[in-house]
mmCIF file of C-alpha atoms in Angstrom:
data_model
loop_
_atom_site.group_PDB
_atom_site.id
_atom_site.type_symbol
_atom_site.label_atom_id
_atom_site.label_comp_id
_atom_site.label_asym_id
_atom_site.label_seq_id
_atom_site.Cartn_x
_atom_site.Cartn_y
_atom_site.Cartn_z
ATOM 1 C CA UNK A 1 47.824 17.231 -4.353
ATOM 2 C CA UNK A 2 45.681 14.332 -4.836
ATOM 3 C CA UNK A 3 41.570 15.114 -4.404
ATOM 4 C CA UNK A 4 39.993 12.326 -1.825
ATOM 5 C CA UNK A 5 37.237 11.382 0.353
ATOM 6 C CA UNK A 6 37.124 9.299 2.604
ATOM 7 C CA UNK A 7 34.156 6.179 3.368
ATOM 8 C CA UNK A 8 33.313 3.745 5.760
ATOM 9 C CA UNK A 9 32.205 -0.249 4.014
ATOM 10 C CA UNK A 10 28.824 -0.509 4.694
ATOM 11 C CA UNK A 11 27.572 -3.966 5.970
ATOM 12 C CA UNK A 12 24.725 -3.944 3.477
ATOM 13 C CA UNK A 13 27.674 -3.692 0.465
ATOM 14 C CA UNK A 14 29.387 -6.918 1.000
ATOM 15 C CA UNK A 15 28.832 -10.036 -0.951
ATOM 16 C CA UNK A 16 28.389 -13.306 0.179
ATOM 17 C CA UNK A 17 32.019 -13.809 1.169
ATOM 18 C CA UNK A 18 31.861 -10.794 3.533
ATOM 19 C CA UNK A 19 33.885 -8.611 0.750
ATOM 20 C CA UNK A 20 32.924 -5.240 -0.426
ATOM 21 C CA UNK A 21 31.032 -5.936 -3.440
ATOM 22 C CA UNK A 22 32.578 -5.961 -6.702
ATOM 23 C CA UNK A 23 30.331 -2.799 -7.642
ATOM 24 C CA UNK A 24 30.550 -1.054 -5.138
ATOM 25 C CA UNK A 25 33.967 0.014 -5.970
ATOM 26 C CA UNK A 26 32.773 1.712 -9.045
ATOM 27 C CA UNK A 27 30.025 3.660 -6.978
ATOM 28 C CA UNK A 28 32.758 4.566 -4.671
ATOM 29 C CA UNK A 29 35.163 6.286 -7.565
ATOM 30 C CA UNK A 30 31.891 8.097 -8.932
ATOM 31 C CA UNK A 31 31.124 9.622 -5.097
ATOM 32 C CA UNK A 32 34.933 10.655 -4.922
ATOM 33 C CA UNK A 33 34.637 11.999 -8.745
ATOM 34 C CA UNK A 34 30.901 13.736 -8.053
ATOM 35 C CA UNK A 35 32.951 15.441 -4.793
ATOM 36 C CA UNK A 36 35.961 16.686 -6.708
ATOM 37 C CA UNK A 37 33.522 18.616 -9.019
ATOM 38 C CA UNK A 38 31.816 19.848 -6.124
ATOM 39 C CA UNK A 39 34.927 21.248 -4.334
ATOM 40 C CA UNK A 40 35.631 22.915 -7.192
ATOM 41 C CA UNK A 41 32.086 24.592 -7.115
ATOM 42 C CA UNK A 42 30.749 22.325 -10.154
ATOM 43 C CA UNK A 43 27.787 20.820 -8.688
ATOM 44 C CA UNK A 44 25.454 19.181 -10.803
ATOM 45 C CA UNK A 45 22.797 21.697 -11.263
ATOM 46 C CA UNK A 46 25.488 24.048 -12.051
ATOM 47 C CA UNK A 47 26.844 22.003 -14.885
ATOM 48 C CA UNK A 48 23.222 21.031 -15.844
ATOM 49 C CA UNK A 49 22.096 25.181 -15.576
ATOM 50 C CA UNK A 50 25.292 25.620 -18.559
ATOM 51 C CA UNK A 51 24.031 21.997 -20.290
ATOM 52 C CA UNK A 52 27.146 19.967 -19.975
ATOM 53 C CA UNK A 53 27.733 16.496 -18.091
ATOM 54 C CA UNK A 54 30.460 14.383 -17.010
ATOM 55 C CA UNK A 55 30.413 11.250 -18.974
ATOM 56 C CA UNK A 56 32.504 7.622 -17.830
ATOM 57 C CA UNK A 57 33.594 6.501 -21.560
ATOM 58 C CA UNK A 58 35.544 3.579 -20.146
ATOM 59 C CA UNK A 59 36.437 2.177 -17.003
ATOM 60 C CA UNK A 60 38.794 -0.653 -15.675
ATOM 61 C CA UNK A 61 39.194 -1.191 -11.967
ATOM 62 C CA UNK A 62 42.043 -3.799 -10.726
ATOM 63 C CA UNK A 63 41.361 -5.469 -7.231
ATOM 64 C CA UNK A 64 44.164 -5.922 -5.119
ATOM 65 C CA UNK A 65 43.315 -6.102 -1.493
ATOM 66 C CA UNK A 66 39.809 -7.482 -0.012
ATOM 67 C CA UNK A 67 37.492 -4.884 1.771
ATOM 68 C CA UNK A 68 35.242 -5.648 4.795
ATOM 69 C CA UNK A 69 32.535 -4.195 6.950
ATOM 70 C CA UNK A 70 33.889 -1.181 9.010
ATOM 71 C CA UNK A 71 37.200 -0.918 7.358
ATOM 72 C CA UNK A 72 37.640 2.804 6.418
ATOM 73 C CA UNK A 73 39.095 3.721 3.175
ATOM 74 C CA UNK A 74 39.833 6.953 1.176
ATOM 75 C CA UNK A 75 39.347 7.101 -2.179
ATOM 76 C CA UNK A 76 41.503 9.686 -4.511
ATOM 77 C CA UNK A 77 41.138 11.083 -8.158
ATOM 78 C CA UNK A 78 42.861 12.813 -10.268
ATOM 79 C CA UNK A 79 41.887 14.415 -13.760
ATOM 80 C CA UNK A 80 44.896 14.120 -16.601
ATOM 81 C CA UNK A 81 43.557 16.196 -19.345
ATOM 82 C CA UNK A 82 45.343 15.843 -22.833
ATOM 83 C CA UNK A 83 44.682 17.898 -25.552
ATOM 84 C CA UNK A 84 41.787 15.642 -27.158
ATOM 85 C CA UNK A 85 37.888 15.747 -26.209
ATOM 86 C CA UNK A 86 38.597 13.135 -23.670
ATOM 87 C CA UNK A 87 40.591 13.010 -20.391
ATOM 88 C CA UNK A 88 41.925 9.857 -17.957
ATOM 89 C CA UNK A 89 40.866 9.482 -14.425
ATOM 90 C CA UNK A 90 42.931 7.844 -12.064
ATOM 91 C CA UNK A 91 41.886 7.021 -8.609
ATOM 92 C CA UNK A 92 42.510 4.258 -5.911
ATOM 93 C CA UNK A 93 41.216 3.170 -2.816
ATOM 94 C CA UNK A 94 43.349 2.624 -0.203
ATOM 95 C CA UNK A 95 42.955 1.116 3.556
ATOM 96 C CA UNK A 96 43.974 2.958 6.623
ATOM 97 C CA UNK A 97 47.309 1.274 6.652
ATOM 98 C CA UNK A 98 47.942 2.499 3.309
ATOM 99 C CA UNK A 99 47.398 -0.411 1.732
ATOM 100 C CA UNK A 100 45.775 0.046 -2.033
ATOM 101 C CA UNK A 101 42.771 -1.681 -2.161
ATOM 102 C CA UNK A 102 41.397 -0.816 -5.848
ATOM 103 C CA UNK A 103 42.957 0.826 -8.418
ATOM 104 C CA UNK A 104 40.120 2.295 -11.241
ATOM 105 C CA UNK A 105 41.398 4.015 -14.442
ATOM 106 C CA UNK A 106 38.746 5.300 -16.859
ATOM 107 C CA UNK A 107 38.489 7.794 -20.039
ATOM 108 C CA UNK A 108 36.119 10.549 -19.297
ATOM 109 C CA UNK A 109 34.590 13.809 -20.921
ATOM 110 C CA UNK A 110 32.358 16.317 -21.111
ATOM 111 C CA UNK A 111 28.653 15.591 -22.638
ATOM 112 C CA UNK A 112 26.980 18.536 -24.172
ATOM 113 C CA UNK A 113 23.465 18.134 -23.425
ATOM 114 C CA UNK A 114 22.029 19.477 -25.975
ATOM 115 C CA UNK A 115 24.081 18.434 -28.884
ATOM 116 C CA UNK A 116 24.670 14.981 -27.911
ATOM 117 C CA UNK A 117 28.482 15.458 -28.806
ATOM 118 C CA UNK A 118 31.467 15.763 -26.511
ATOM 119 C CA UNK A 119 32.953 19.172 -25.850
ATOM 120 C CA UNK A 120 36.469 19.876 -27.854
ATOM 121 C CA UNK A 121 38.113 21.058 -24.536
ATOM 122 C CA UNK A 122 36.947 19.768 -20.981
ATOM 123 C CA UNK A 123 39.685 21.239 -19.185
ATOM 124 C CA UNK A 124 38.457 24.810 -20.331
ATOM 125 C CA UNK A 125 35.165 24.236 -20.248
ATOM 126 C CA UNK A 126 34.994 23.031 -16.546
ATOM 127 C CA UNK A 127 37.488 25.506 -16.119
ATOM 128 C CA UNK A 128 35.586 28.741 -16.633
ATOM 129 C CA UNK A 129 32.841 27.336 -14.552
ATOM 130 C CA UNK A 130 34.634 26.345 -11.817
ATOM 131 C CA UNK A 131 35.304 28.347 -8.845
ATOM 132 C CA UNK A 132 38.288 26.509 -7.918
ATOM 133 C CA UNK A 133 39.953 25.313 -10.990
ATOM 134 C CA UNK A 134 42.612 24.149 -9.607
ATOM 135 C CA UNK A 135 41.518 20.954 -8.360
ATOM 136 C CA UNK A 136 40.362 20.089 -11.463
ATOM 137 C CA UNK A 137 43.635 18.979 -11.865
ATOM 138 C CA UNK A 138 46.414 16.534 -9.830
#
């Protein structure tokens, strides 16, 4: 099963067209990413307490559907570790009807704080902290 949250468009977030804002997508995946690590019992001071942090290495986000004021949308994510110090994150946003709105893929990983470096194994590592591994995972 997919991880989501769900949002309402804010009227303050919309261009000049009357569109959500281009950016505002992004800050949308990051809520829905911050709230997967949470259900999982990773919040932040917990990952800052062991000195590690969730880093975006790259992310793309295709547009397909226009957003307005009011519309309600829930956005999804989904962590596909490899075997490598990096993992992909794929989420959308999609309207009530179903419709996708967004669809943001990004390379991610695991910043040790101290060393500067990413960790060799993310998976594990927010694994063993976690107090529901499981949805670190789709």
């Amino acid at each position: 099963m997919t991880f989501s949250v769900d949002v309402t468009v804010r009227g303050y977030e919309l261009d000049t067209q009357g569109h959500l804002n281009q950016a505002v997508y992004l800050q949308y995946a990051e809520h829905a990413r911050w709230e997967l690590l949470r259900a999982a019992g990773l919040p932040q001071e917990k990952l800052l307490a062991d000195g590690i942090g969730p880093v975006a290495l790259e992310v793309t986000v295709k547009f397909r559907r226009e957003l307005r004021g009011g519309e309600r949308v829930r956005v999804t994510c989904c962590f596909d570790y490899g075997t490598g110090k990096t993992f992909t994150l794929e989420q959308r946003v999609i309207k009530e009807d179903g419709t996708v709105a967004a669809e943001i893929t990004g390379v991610g990983g695991v910043l040790d704080l101290t060393a500067r470096r990413l960790v060799p194994d993310p998976r594990g590592r927010l694994a063993a902290l976690a107090d529901n591994p499981g949805l670190l995972t789709g």
